Short mmCIF file of C-alpha atoms in Angstrom, two decimals:
data_model
loop_
_atom_site.label_atom_id
_atom_site.label_comp_id
_atom_site.label_asym_id
_atom_site.label_seq_id
_atom_site.Cartn_x
_atom_site.Cartn_y
_atom_site.Cartn_z
CA ARG B 1 0.00 0.00 0.00
CA GLU B 2 1.05 3.57 -0.56
CA ILE B 3 2.46 5.59 2.27
CA PRO B 4 1.12 9.11 2.49
CA GLY B 5 3.67 11.76 1.58
CA ARG B 6 5.82 9.42 -0.53
CA THR B 7 5.68 9.15 -4.26
CA ALA B 8 5.63 5.91 -6.09
CA SER B 9 9.01 6.56 -7.66
CA THR B 10 10.76 6.88 -4.30
CA PRO B 11 11.88 3.50 -3.03
CA PRO B 12 11.40 2.70 0.61
CA ALA B 13 14.35 3.23 2.93
CA GLN B 14 16.47 0.17 3.39
CA LYS B 15 17.09 -1.05 6.86
CA VAL B 16 20.74 -0.77 7.88
CA THR B 17 22.03 -3.87 9.53
CA THR B 18 25.19 -4.31 11.46
CA SER B 19 25.84 -7.86 10.53
CA SER B 20 29.32 -9.09 9.93
CA ARG B 21 28.63 -9.35 6.21
CA SER B 22 27.91 -5.64 5.81
CA ILE B 23 31.00 -4.45 7.68
CA SER B 24 33.43 -7.19 6.73
CA ASN B 25 35.56 -4.63 4.87
CA PRO B 26 35.44 -1.23 6.54
CA HIS B 27 36.90 0.51 3.49
CA THR B 28 34.05 -0.45 1.11
CA ASN B 29 30.25 0.01 1.24
CA ASN B 30 29.34 -3.67 0.67
CA GLY B 31 25.79 -2.64 -0.13
CA ALA B 32 25.35 -0.47 3.00
CA ASP B 33 24.55 3.23 2.99
CA PHE B 34 26.89 4.35 5.78
CA PRO B 35 30.03 6.20 4.58
CA PRO B 36 33.30 4.25 4.37
CA ARG B 37 35.89 4.57 7.12
CA ARG B 38 38.89 6.78 6.46
CA ARG B 39 41.95 5.02 5.13
CA HIS B 40 44.26 7.18 7.21
CA PRO B 41 42.87 7.56 10.72
CA THR B 42 43.64 10.69 12.64
CA SER B 43 44.86 8.78 15.68
CA ILE B 44 47.97 6.67 15.14
CA ILE B 45 48.88 3.83 17.45
CA MET B 46 52.49 2.63 17.43
CA ALA B 47 53.00 -0.98 16.51
CA ASP B 48 54.36 -3.46 18.97
CA ARG B 49 57.99 -4.37 18.81
CA GLY B 50 58.68 -7.36 16.66
CA THR B 51 60.29 -10.55 17.71
CA GLY B 52 62.45 -11.30 14.69
CA ALA B 53 65.24 -13.76 14.43
CA ARG B 54 67.90 -11.13 15.21
CA GLY B 55 66.54 -9.88 18.49
CA GLY B 56 63.16 -8.35 17.80
CA GLY B 57 63.90 -4.62 17.93
CA PHE B 58 62.41 -2.21 15.43
CA GLY B 59 63.14 -3.87 12.14
CA ALA B 60 63.88 -7.17 13.93
CA ARG B 61 67.45 -6.07 14.69
CA GLY B 62 68.89 -5.19 18.01
CA GLY B 63 67.83 -7.97 20.31
CA ASP B 64 65.87 -7.02 23.40
CA ARG B 65 67.45 -3.60 23.35
CA GLY B 66 65.07 -1.53 21.25
CA ARG B 67 64.81 2.20 21.52
CA GLY B 68 64.78 3.18 25.14
CA GLY B 69 66.16 -0.13 26.36
CA ASP B 70 68.54 -0.31 29.26
CA ARG B 71 71.56 -1.46 27.24
CA GLY B 72 71.93 0.77 24.24
CA ARG B 73 70.36 2.90 21.56
CA GLY B 74 68.55 0.18 19.64
CA ARG B 75 69.23 -1.35 16.23
CA GLY B 76 71.92 -3.65 17.56
CA ARG B 77 74.24 -0.90 18.81
CA GLY B 78 73.91 -1.55 22.52
CA ARG B 79 76.45 -4.28 23.03
CA GLY B 80 78.90 -1.96 24.75
CA ARG B 81 82.56 -1.36 24.06
CA ARG B 82 85.06 -4.03 24.77
CA GLY B 83 88.20 -2.47 26.12
CA GLY B 84 87.70 0.99 24.63
CA LYS B 85 90.11 3.16 22.68
CA SER B 86 91.57 4.75 25.80
CA GLU B 87 93.19 1.50 26.81
CA GLU B 88 96.51 1.18 25.03
CA LYS B 89 97.41 -2.23 23.75
CA GLU B 90 100.68 -3.81 24.72
CA TRP B 91 103.40 -3.18 22.18
CA GLN B 92 104.15 -6.24 20.07
CA PRO B 93 107.36 -5.50 18.10
CA VAL B 94 107.56 -6.77 14.54
CA THR B 95 111.16 -5.78 13.70
CA LYS B 96 114.40 -7.26 14.97
CA LEU B 97 115.42 -3.97 16.54
CA GLY B 98 112.06 -3.67 18.30
CA ARG B 99 112.35 -7.18 19.71
CA LEU B 100 115.81 -6.43 21.08
CA VAL B 101 114.61 -3.17 22.64
CA LYS B 102 111.66 -4.85 24.34
CA ALA B 103 113.92 -7.65 25.58
CA GLY B 104 116.27 -5.08 27.17
CA LYS B 105 119.28 -5.91 24.98
CA ILE B 106 119.69 -2.29 23.81
CA ASN B 107 119.95 0.38 26.48
CA SER B 108 120.04 3.74 24.68
CA MET B 109 119.42 5.53 21.41
CA GLU B 110 123.16 6.11 21.04
CA GLU B 111 123.68 2.39 20.43
CA ILE B 112 121.18 2.57 17.59
CA TYR B 113 122.83 5.68 16.11
CA LEU B 114 126.32 4.16 16.45
CA HIS B 115 125.43 1.25 14.17
CA SER B 116 123.08 3.28 11.91
CA LEU B 117 120.15 0.94 12.50
CA PRO B 118 116.90 2.06 10.87
CA ILE B 119 114.01 2.71 13.27
CA LYS B 120 110.72 1.41 11.89
CA GLU B 121 108.59 1.50 15.05
CA TYR B 122 107.89 4.68 16.96
CA GLN B 123 107.51 2.74 20.23
CA ILE B 124 111.30 2.35 20.24
CA VAL B 125 111.67 6.12 20.51
CA ASP B 126 108.98 6.29 23.21
CA ASN B 127 110.88 3.68 25.19
CA PHE B 128 114.17 5.59 25.26
CA LEU B 129 112.93 9.21 25.11
CA PRO B 130 109.91 9.58 27.40
CA LYS B 131 110.37 13.36 27.72
CA LEU B 132 109.60 14.13 24.10
CA LYS B 133 107.35 17.12 23.52
CA ASP B 134 105.52 17.73 20.27
CA GLU B 135 104.25 20.98 18.82
CA VAL B 136 102.07 21.56 15.78
CA MET B 137 103.68 24.31 13.74
CA LYS B 138 101.18 24.62 10.92
CA ILE B 139 97.96 23.12 9.56
CA LYS B 140 96.84 24.10 6.10
CA PRO B 141 94.40 22.74 3.50
CA VAL B 142 95.77 21.40 0.24
CA GLN B 143 93.74 20.57 -2.85
CA LYS B 144 94.00 18.24 -5.80
CA GLN B 145 91.99 18.65 -8.99
CA THR B 146 90.16 15.47 -10.02
CA ARG B 147 87.44 14.63 -12.53
CA ALA B 148 84.79 14.89 -9.82
CA GLY B 149 86.10 18.25 -8.64
CA GLN B 150 88.58 19.44 -6.04
CA ARG B 151 89.68 17.05 -3.31
CA THR B 152 90.63 18.88 -0.14
CA ARG B 153 92.91 17.42 2.51
CA PHE B 154 94.81 18.86 5.47
CA LYS B 155 98.56 18.98 5.90
CA ALA B 156 100.09 19.07 9.39
CA VAL B 157 103.67 20.07 10.20
CA VAL B 158 104.88 18.82 13.61
CA ILE B 159 108.22 19.14 15.39
CA ILE B 160 109.23 17.01 18.35
CA GLY B 161 112.11 17.13 20.82
CA ASP B 162 113.22 16.69 24.42
CA SER B 163 115.46 19.80 24.75
CA GLU B 164 118.35 17.45 25.51
CA GLY B 165 119.86 16.83 22.10
CA HIS B 166 117.11 14.99 20.20
CA VAL B 167 114.76 16.53 17.65
CA GLY B 168 112.51 15.32 14.84
CA LEU B 169 110.32 16.71 12.06
CA GLY B 170 107.15 15.15 10.62
CA ILE B 171 104.81 16.23 7.82
CA LYS B 172 101.63 14.37 6.93
CA THR B 173 98.50 14.98 4.84
CA SER B 174 95.12 13.42 5.59
CA LYS B 175 91.41 13.97 5.10
CA GLU B 176 90.94 14.85 8.78
CA VAL B 177 93.01 17.22 10.88
CA ALA B 178 93.29 14.88 13.86
CA THR B 179 94.49 12.01 11.68
CA ALA B 180 97.08 14.22 10.01
CA ILE B 181 98.46 15.44 13.35
CA ARG B 182 98.59 11.94 14.80
CA ALA B 183 100.43 10.56 11.77
CA ALA B 184 102.81 13.54 11.66
CA ILE B 185 103.80 12.90 15.29
CA ILE B 186 104.60 9.27 14.45
CA ILE B 187 106.68 10.33 11.44
CA ALA B 188 108.51 12.88 13.59
CA LYS B 189 109.36 10.18 16.14
CA LEU B 190 110.74 7.93 13.43
CA SER B 191 112.94 10.77 12.15
CA VAL B 192 114.47 11.74 15.51
CA ILE B 193 118.16 12.62 15.14
CA PRO B 194 120.91 13.45 17.67
CA VAL B 195 122.03 17.07 17.91
CA ARG B 196 125.64 17.83 18.74
CA ARG B 197 126.02 20.86 20.99
CA GLY B 198 129.15 22.83 21.76
CA TYR B 199 130.61 26.11 23.03
CA TRP B 200 131.20 29.54 21.57
CA GLY B 201 134.52 30.21 23.26
CA THR B 202 135.90 28.55 26.36
CA ASN B 203 134.44 25.18 27.18
CA LEU B 204 133.21 25.90 30.69
CA GLY B 205 130.04 24.37 32.01
CA GLN B 206 127.52 22.49 29.94
CA PRO B 207 127.34 22.86 26.14
CA HIS B 208 125.02 25.73 25.30
CA SER B 209 125.47 26.44 21.58
CA LEU B 210 126.53 24.73 18.36
CA PRO B 211 130.07 23.39 17.85
CA CYS B 212 130.53 25.22 14.52
CA LYS B 213 128.68 27.04 11.77
CA GLN B 214 126.22 24.93 9.85
CA SER B 215 123.82 25.56 6.99
CA GLY B 216 120.94 23.70 5.40
CA LYS B 217 118.91 24.18 2.26
CA CYS B 218 115.46 23.08 1.12
CA GLY B 219 113.83 24.52 -1.96
CA SER B 220 114.73 28.18 -2.14
CA VAL B 221 115.24 28.51 1.62
CA THR B 222 118.75 28.53 3.05
CA VAL B 223 119.26 28.69 6.82
CA ARG B 224 122.65 29.25 8.45
CA LEU B 225 123.26 28.55 12.13
CA ILE B 226 126.11 30.37 13.90
CA PRO B 227 127.35 29.77 17.47
CA ALA B 228 126.76 32.61 19.95
CA PRO B 229 128.18 33.58 23.38
CA ARG B 230 126.47 32.33 26.50
CA GLY B 231 123.47 34.47 27.40
CA THR B 232 122.79 35.66 23.87
CA GLY B 233 119.72 33.51 23.40
CA LEU B 234 118.27 32.40 20.10
CA VAL B 235 118.29 35.16 17.50
CA ALA B 236 115.89 33.62 15.01
CA SER B 237 112.35 33.68 13.68
CA PRO B 238 109.62 32.16 15.89
CA ALA B 239 109.51 28.83 14.01
CA VAL B 240 113.30 28.38 13.89
CA LYS B 241 113.59 29.49 17.51
CA ARG B 242 111.09 26.89 18.70
CA PHE B 243 112.86 24.19 16.68
CA LEU B 244 116.23 25.01 18.26
CA GLN B 245 114.66 25.11 21.72
CA LEU B 246 113.35 21.56 21.33
CA ALA B 247 116.78 20.55 20.03
CA GLY B 248 118.44 21.80 23.23
CA VAL B 249 120.35 24.76 21.75
CA GLU B 250 120.32 27.79 24.05
CA ASP B 251 122.43 30.40 22.21
CA ALA B 252 122.76 30.82 18.45
CA TYR B 253 122.61 33.34 15.64
CA THR B 254 120.70 32.51 12.48
CA SER B 255 120.69 33.82 8.94
CA SER B 256 118.10 32.85 6.34
CA ALA B 257 117.50 33.60 2.68
CA GLY B 258 114.85 32.68 0.15
CA SER B 259 111.09 32.30 0.53
CA THR B 260 111.11 31.79 4.28
CA LYS B 261 107.34 32.26 4.48
CA THR B 262 107.14 28.66 3.26
CA LEU B 263 107.29 27.21 6.75
CA GLU B 264 107.79 23.62 5.66
CA ASN B 265 110.93 24.36 3.66
CA THR B 266 112.27 26.59 6.44
CA LEU B 267 111.92 23.84 9.05
CA LYS B 268 113.38 21.26 6.67
CA ALA B 269 116.40 23.51 6.08
CA VAL B 270 116.93 23.89 9.85
CA PHE B 271 116.55 20.13 10.25
CA VAL B 272 119.28 19.54 7.66
CA ALA B 273 121.56 22.11 9.31
CA VAL B 274 121.10 20.57 12.75
CA SER B 275 121.68 17.04 11.43
CA ASN B 276 124.98 18.19 9.88
CA THR B 277 126.42 18.80 13.34
CA TYR B 278 127.36 15.10 13.40
CA GLY B 279 128.29 15.11 9.71
CA PHE B 280 132.03 15.31 10.40
CA LEU B 281 134.39 14.81 13.32
CA THR B 282 136.33 17.71 14.81
CA PRO B 283 139.90 17.12 16.09
CA ASN B 284 138.72 16.52 19.66
CA LEU B 285 136.86 13.43 18.38
CA TRP B 286 139.81 11.93 16.51
CA LYS B 287 140.64 9.41 19.19
CA GLU B 288 140.67 5.79 18.17
CA THR B 289 137.35 4.01 18.55
CA LYS B 290 137.11 0.27 18.95
CA LEU B 291 134.67 -1.23 16.52
CA LEU B 292 131.83 -3.15 18.13
CA ARG B 293 129.58 -5.81 16.74
CA SER B 294 126.14 -4.78 15.64
CA PRO B 295 123.37 -5.71 18.10
CA LEU B 296 121.70 -7.71 15.34
CA GLU B 297 124.83 -9.87 15.10
CA GLU B 298 125.58 -9.98 18.81
CA PHE B 299 122.09 -11.13 19.78
CA ALA B 300 121.39 -13.29 16.74
CA ASP B 301 120.66 -16.30 18.94
CA THR B 302 118.07 -14.34 20.92
CA LEU B 303 116.34 -13.28 17.74
CA ARG B 304 116.38 -16.82 16.40
CA ASP B 305 114.88 -18.38 19.51
CA GLY B 306 112.36 -15.69 20.48
CA LYS B 307 108.85 -15.13 19.17
CA ARG B 308 108.63 -12.97 16.09
CA TYR B 309 105.22 -11.48 16.76
#
């Protein structure tokens, strides 16, 4: 029968049911008239942590140490450090000279210099010269043109000495400043040389100056070192003065020529001049010296029987 107020063309309203069939998929109508549910709800609930094969953190990595755990920062990074970088490892020498030094067969750097033995491990220098002081003289960026563009690295110039007749120079380039400084210090230790000191006039007291005039050259820079009376001090530029202080020279005059603003060449020239102090023997060193066997020959049995690494 007809309902008053409704035309024949208007179908009767369908009854909305809440059966499981009509709402089986909340994102489609399925024949119902109620609007579909939003695909992206306004309220977001975080998912539970998984329990994967590798621990069950977010992404199934990191064990039971997800974000906010009591043993790390999640994602497998909470295992803790074993030992740490601060703990120095025991020195294991790999050269014959290093093995003899660790065994106590060589007692001083002078024995190494006497037989002109090459030093390949910086721990040898640390063992005999514990008072070494290092100073960074210059850090500058250097560039290389490549196909991809300019590659920038950092060059560090380091001098090292104990103010008692030993000095070294090291130059190293690296991508990071800290790495360049660390490597330059190691190179400086491996290049440590003895410095011969002397007097200006009468030989009273301890040696305070150089035994004679010396000069060194690197590139266009020429540096000349001249002995000076006691109390004169070091008459030199700041870089050369600091180098001579670490070498143990108290009084000296200096003369330089060339492009001395190139600090590397200036320090190299001073290094050559200082190393020339033992380049020849003065008459007071002409006494007969008894030749000794090299430590590598004298302790050959120890090297043969001991562990190599």
